[in-house]
Coordinates of N, CA, C and O in Angstrom, one line a residue:
X1 N 45.9 -15.0 -45.7 CA 44.9 -16.7 -45.6 C 46.1 -17.4 -44.7 O 47.0 -17.0 -45.0
X2 N 45.6 -18.0 -43.8 CA 46.7 -18.5 -43.4 C 47.1 -20.2 -43.6 O 47.8 -20.7 -44.5
X3 N 45.8 -20.6 -44.7 CA 46.4 -22.3 -45.5 C 47.0 -21.4 -46.9 O 47.3 -20.3 -47.2
X4 N 47.4 -22.6 -47.9 CA 48.9 -22.2 -48.7 C 48.1 -23.3 -50.1 O 48.4 -23.2 -50.8
X5 N 47.0 -24.0 -49.9 CA 46.3 -25.3 -50.8 C 45.5 -24.4 -52.0 O 44.3 -23.7 -51.5
X6 N 46.3 -23.8 -53.2 CA 45.4 -23.3 -54.1 C 43.7 -24.0 -54.1 O 43.6 -25.6 -54.4
X7 N 42.8 -23.1 -54.2 CA 41.4 -23.9 -54.3 C 41.0 -24.2 -55.8 O 40.4 -25.6 -55.7
X8 N 41.5 -23.8 -56.4 CA 41.2 -24.9 -58.2 C 42.1 -26.5 -57.8 O 41.6 -27.1 -58.8
X9 N 43.1 -26.8 -57.0 CA 43.9 -27.9 -57.2 C 43.5 -28.9 -56.3 O 43.6 -29.9 -55.4
X10 N 42.1 -28.4 -55.3 CA 41.1 -28.7 -54.1 C 39.9 -30.1 -54.3 O 38.8 -28.9 -54.9
X11 N 39.7 -31.3 -53.9 CA 38.5 -31.4 -54.2 C 37.9 -32.2 -53.6 O 37.1 -32.8 -53.2
X12 N 38.4 -31.9 -51.8 CA 38.1 -32.0 -50.5 C 37.0 -31.2 -50.1 O 35.8 -31.2 -51.1
X13 N 36.5 -31.2 -48.8 CA 35.3 -30.6 -48.1 C 36.2 -29.2 -47.4 O 37.2 -29.4 -46.7
X14 N 35.3 -28.1 -47.8 CA 35.6 -27.2 -47.4 C 34.5 -27.0 -46.5 O 33.0 -27.2 -46.5
X15 N 35.2 -26.3 -45.1 CA 34.0 -26.0 -44.4 C 34.3 -24.7 -43.1 O 35.3 -24.4 -43.5
X16 N 33.3 -24.7 -42.5 CA 33.4 -23.4 -41.5 C 33.0 -24.1 -39.9 O 31.9 -24.4 -40.0
X17 N 33.7 -23.4 -39.5 CA 33.5 -24.3 -38.0 C 33.6 -22.9 -37.3 O 34.7 -22.4 -36.6
X18 N 32.7 -22.9 -36.5 CA 32.5 -21.7 -34.8 C 32.9 -22.7 -34.2 O 32.9 -24.1 -33.5
X19 N 34.1 -22.5 -32.8 CA 34.8 -22.8 -32.2 C 34.5 -21.9 -30.8 O 34.5 -20.8 -30.7
X20 N 34.1 -22.6 -29.8 CA 33.9 -21.8 -28.4 C 35.3 -22.3 -27.3 O 35.4 -23.2 -27.3
X21 N 36.4 -21.1 -27.2 CA 37.5 -21.6 -26.0 C 36.8 -22.2 -25.1 O 35.8 -21.5 -23.9
X22 N 37.7 -23.3 -24.5 CA 37.2 -23.3 -22.8 C 38.3 -21.9 -22.0 O 38.7 -21.2 -22.5
X23 N 37.4 -22.1 -20.8 CA 37.6 -20.8 -20.2 C 39.2 -20.2 -19.6 O 39.4 -19.6 -20.2
X24 N 40.2 -21.1 -19.7 CA 41.1 -20.9 -19.6 C 42.1 -21.1 -20.6 O 43.4 -21.1 -20.7
X25 N 41.1 -21.0 -22.4 CA 42.3 -20.7 -23.2 C 42.7 -19.7 -24.0 O 41.4 -19.0 -23.9
X26 N 43.9 -19.2 -23.9 CA 43.6 -17.3 -24.0 C 43.5 -17.5 -25.4 O 44.2 -18.3 -26.7
X27 N 43.0 -16.2 -25.6 CA 42.6 -16.0 -27.9 C 44.0 -16.0 -28.3 O 44.1 -16.5 -29.2
X28 N 45.1 -15.4 -27.9 CA 46.0 -15.1 -28.7 C 46.4 -16.5 -28.8 O 46.9 -16.7 -29.7
X29 N 46.9 -17.2 -27.9 CA 47.1 -18.4 -27.8 C 46.8 -19.5 -29.1 O 47.5 -20.1 -30.1
X30 N 45.5 -19.5 -28.8 CA 44.9 -20.5 -30.1 C 45.3 -19.6 -30.8 O 45.3 -20.6 -32.1
X31 N 44.8 -18.5 -31.5 CA 44.8 -18.2 -33.1 C 46.3 -18.5 -33.3 O 46.7 -19.0 -34.2
X32 N 47.5 -18.3 -32.7 CA 48.5 -19.0 -32.7 C 48.6 -20.6 -33.1 O 49.6 -20.9 -33.9
X33 N 48.3 -20.7 -32.1 CA 48.1 -23.0 -32.5 C 47.4 -22.8 -33.9 O 47.5 -23.9 -35.0
X34 N 46.4 -22.0 -34.0 CA 45.9 -22.1 -35.5 C 46.7 -21.9 -36.8 O 46.6 -22.8 -38.3
X35 N 47.9 -21.2 -36.2 CA 48.6 -21.4 -37.8 C 49.5 -22.5 -37.9 O 49.8 -22.4 -39.5
X36 N 49.7 -23.6 -36.8 CA 50.3 -24.3 -37.5 C 49.2 -25.6 -38.0 O 50.0 -26.4 -38.0
X37 N 48.2 -25.6 -38.1 CA 47.1 -26.3 -38.3 C 46.8 -26.5 -39.8 O 46.3 -25.6 -40.4
X38 N 47.5 -26.9 -41.2 CA 47.6 -26.5 -42.7 C 46.3 -26.8 -43.2 O 45.8 -26.1 -44.1
X39 N 45.6 -27.5 -42.2 CA 43.8 -27.6 -42.6 C 43.0 -26.4 -42.9 O 41.9 -26.0 -43.0
X40 N 43.5 -25.5 -41.4 CA 42.6 -24.3 -41.0 C 43.2 -22.8 -42.2 O 44.4 -22.9 -42.4
X41 N 42.5 -22.4 -42.9 CA 42.7 -21.2 -44.2 C 42.5 -20.7 -43.3 O 43.4 -19.1 -43.9
X42 N 41.8 -20.1 -42.6 CA 41.4 -18.6 -42.0 C 41.1 -18.9 -40.6 O 40.4 -19.6 -39.9
X43 N 41.3 -17.7 -39.9 CA 41.0 -17.9 -38.0 C 40.1 -16.4 -38.0 O 40.8 -15.6 -37.9
X44 N 39.0 -16.3 -38.0 CA 38.9 -15.0 -37.2 C 38.0 -15.1 -35.9 O 37.2 -15.7 -35.7
X45 N 38.2 -13.7 -34.9 CA 37.6 -13.5 -34.2 C 36.5 -13.2 -34.0 O 36.7 -12.1 -35.1
X46 N 35.3 -13.6 -33.8 CA 33.8 -13.1 -33.9 C 33.2 -12.4 -32.5 O 33.9 -13.2 -31.8
X47 N 32.1 -12.2 -33.0 CA 31.3 -11.6 -31.8 C 30.4 -13.0 -31.7 O 30.1 -13.6 -32.4
X48 N 29.6 -13.1 -30.4 CA 28.5 -13.8 -30.3 C 28.8 -15.0 -29.7 O 30.0 -15.1 -28.7
X49 N 27.7 -16.1 -29.3 CA 28.1 -17.2 -28.5 C 29.7 -17.8 -28.9 O 29.9 -19.0 -27.7
X50 N 29.8 -17.5 -30.0 CA 31.3 -18.5 -30.4 C 32.5 -17.6 -30.4 O 32.2 -15.9 -30.4
X51 N 33.8 -18.1 -30.5 CA 35.0 -17.1 -29.7 C 35.7 -16.9 -31.4 O 36.2 -15.7 -31.9
X52 N 35.7 -18.1 -32.3 CA 36.1 -17.7 -33.2 C 35.6 -18.8 -34.9 O 34.7 -19.4 -34.6
X53 N 35.6 -17.9 -35.8 CA 35.1 -18.9 -36.8 C 36.3 -19.4 -38.3 O 37.4 -18.3 -38.2
X54 N 36.6 -21.0 -38.2 CA 37.3 -21.0 -38.6 C 36.8 -21.4 -39.8 O 35.9 -21.7 -40.4
X55 N 37.6 -21.0 -41.0 CA 37.4 -21.9 -42.8 C 39.0 -22.6 -43.0 O 39.7 -22.5 -42.8
X56 N 38.2 -24.2 -43.1 CA 39.0 -25.3 -43.0 C 39.1 -26.0 -44.2 O 37.9 -25.8 -45.3
X57 N 39.5 -26.5 -45.0 CA 39.3 -27.4 -45.9 C 40.2 -28.9 -45.4 O 41.3 -29.0 -45.0
X58 N 39.3 -30.1 -45.9 CA 39.9 -31.0 -45.7 C 39.9 -32.4 -46.8 O 39.3 -31.5 -47.7
X59 N 40.6 -33.4 -46.6 CA 40.5 -34.4 -48.0 C 38.8 -35.0 -47.9 O 38.4 -35.4 -48.7
X60 N 38.2 -35.5 -46.9 CA 37.3 -35.9 -46.6 C 36.7 -36.1 -45.5 O 37.2 -35.4 -44.3
X61 N 35.8 -36.9 -44.7 CA 35.0 -36.5 -43.8 C 35.8 -36.8 -42.4 O 35.8 -36.7 -41.5
X62 N 36.6 -38.7 -42.5 CA 37.5 -38.9 -41.6 C 38.8 -37.8 -41.5 O 38.7 -37.4 -39.7
X63 N 39.1 -36.6 -42.6 CA 40.1 -36.0 -42.1 C 39.1 -34.7 -41.3 O 40.1 -34.5 -40.2
X64 N 38.0 -34.8 -41.7 CA 37.3 -33.2 -41.2 C 37.3 -33.9 -39.6 O 37.2 -33.2 -38.1
X65 N 37.1 -35.1 -39.1 CA 36.7 -35.6 -37.7 C 38.2 -35.8 -37.2 O 37.9 -35.2 -36.2
X66 N 39.1 -35.7 -37.8 CA 40.3 -35.9 -36.7 C 40.5 -34.3 -37.0 O 41.2 -34.5 -35.3
X67 N 40.6 -33.4 -37.3 CA 40.3 -32.0 -37.1 C 39.6 -31.6 -35.8 O 40.2 -30.9 -34.9
X68 N 38.4 -31.9 -36.1 CA 37.7 -31.7 -35.0 C 38.4 -32.2 -33.7 O 38.0 -31.1 -32.6
X69 N 38.7 -33.5 -33.8 CA 39.1 -34.4 -32.2 C 40.2 -33.4 -31.7 O 40.4 -33.0 -31.0
X70 N 40.9 -32.8 -33.3 CA 42.2 -32.0 -32.2 C 42.2 -30.6 -32.1 O 42.7 -30.3 -31.0
X71 N 41.4 -30.0 -32.5 CA 40.5 -28.6 -32.0 C 40.4 -29.0 -30.5 O 40.2 -27.9 -29.8
X72 N 39.6 -30.0 -30.0 CA 39.1 -30.0 -28.7 C 40.5 -30.4 -27.6 O 40.7 -29.7 -26.8
X73 N 41.1 -31.6 -28.7 CA 42.1 -32.2 -27.4 C 43.5 -31.0 -27.3 O 43.8 -30.8 -26.3
X74 N 43.3 -30.5 -28.0 CA 44.9 -29.8 -28.3 C 44.7 -28.4 -28.4 O 45.2 -27.6 -27.9
X75 N 43.8 -27.9 -29.3 CA 43.4 -26.2 -29.3 C 42.3 -25.8 -28.4 O 42.5 -24.5 -27.9
X76 N 41.8 -26.2 -27.5 CA 41.6 -25.6 -26.6 C 39.7 -25.6 -27.4 O 39.2 -24.3 -25.9
X77 N 39.5 -26.2 -27.6 CA 37.9 -25.6 -27.8 C 37.1 -26.5 -26.9 O 37.3 -27.8 -26.9
X78 N 36.4 -25.8 -26.3 CA 35.5 -26.3 -25.7 C 33.8 -26.9 -26.1 O 33.4 -27.9 -25.9
X79 N 33.8 -26.2 -27.3 CA 32.1 -26.7 -28.0 C 32.7 -26.0 -29.4 O 33.5 -24.8 -29.9
X80 N 32.6 -27.1 -30.7 CA 32.6 -26.4 -32.2 C 31.1 -26.8 -32.6 O 30.2 -27.7 -32.0
X81 N 30.6 -26.2 -33.8 CA 29.7 -25.9 -34.9 C 30.2 -26.2 -36.3 O 30.6 -25.0 -36.5
X82 N 29.8 -27.1 -36.8 CA 30.4 -27.3 -38.1 C 29.4 -27.1 -39.3 O 28.0 -27.6 -39.3
X83 N 29.8 -26.1 -40.6 CA 29.0 -26.2 -41.6 C 29.4 -26.4 -42.7 O 30.8 -25.7 -43.0
X84 N 29.2 -27.2 -43.5 CA 29.9 -27.7 -44.5 C 29.8 -26.4 -45.9 O 28.3 -26.5 -46.2
X85 N 30.3 -26.2 -46.7 CA 30.4 -25.2 -47.7 C 29.9 -26.4 -49.0 O 29.8 -27.1 -49.6
X86 N 28.6 -26.0 -49.6 CA 28.2 -26.8 -50.9 C 28.8 -26.2 -51.8 O 28.6 -27.0 -52.7
X87 N 29.2 -24.8 -52.2 CA 30.1 -24.9 -53.3 C 31.4 -23.8 -52.9 O 31.3 -23.4 -52.2
X88 N 32.3 -23.9 -54.2 CA 33.3 -23.1 -53.6 C 33.3 -21.6 -53.5 O 32.2 -21.3 -54.3
X89 N 34.1 -20.9 -52.8 CA 34.1 -19.5 -52.9 C 34.3 -19.2 -54.4 O 35.1 -19.6 -54.7
X90 N 34.3 -18.0 -54.3 CA 34.8 -17.4 -56.1 C 36.0 -16.7 -55.5 O 36.4 -16.1 -56.8
X91 N 36.6 -16.7 -55.1 CA 38.0 -16.2 -54.8 C 39.2 -17.0 -55.8 O 39.4 -17.6 -56.3

């Protein structure tokens, strides 16, 4: 797991973001970049129309919006799709 915030002390938003990288963005570079973003708890390389599935936590929707903009501006995301978790995971 990339993030360090314990789930029992968190009251914000947990979400899953599908990320399709731009054609010029290297997959390994993207993965290394995600390790420097504290809101990204996990990044998994997946099959299908998207390249990565990110598990994230943010304080609120404004922070989620900033993270999505950062993914596109600096992370090399060409397209994202976000799903909010309605209940916390059981870990």
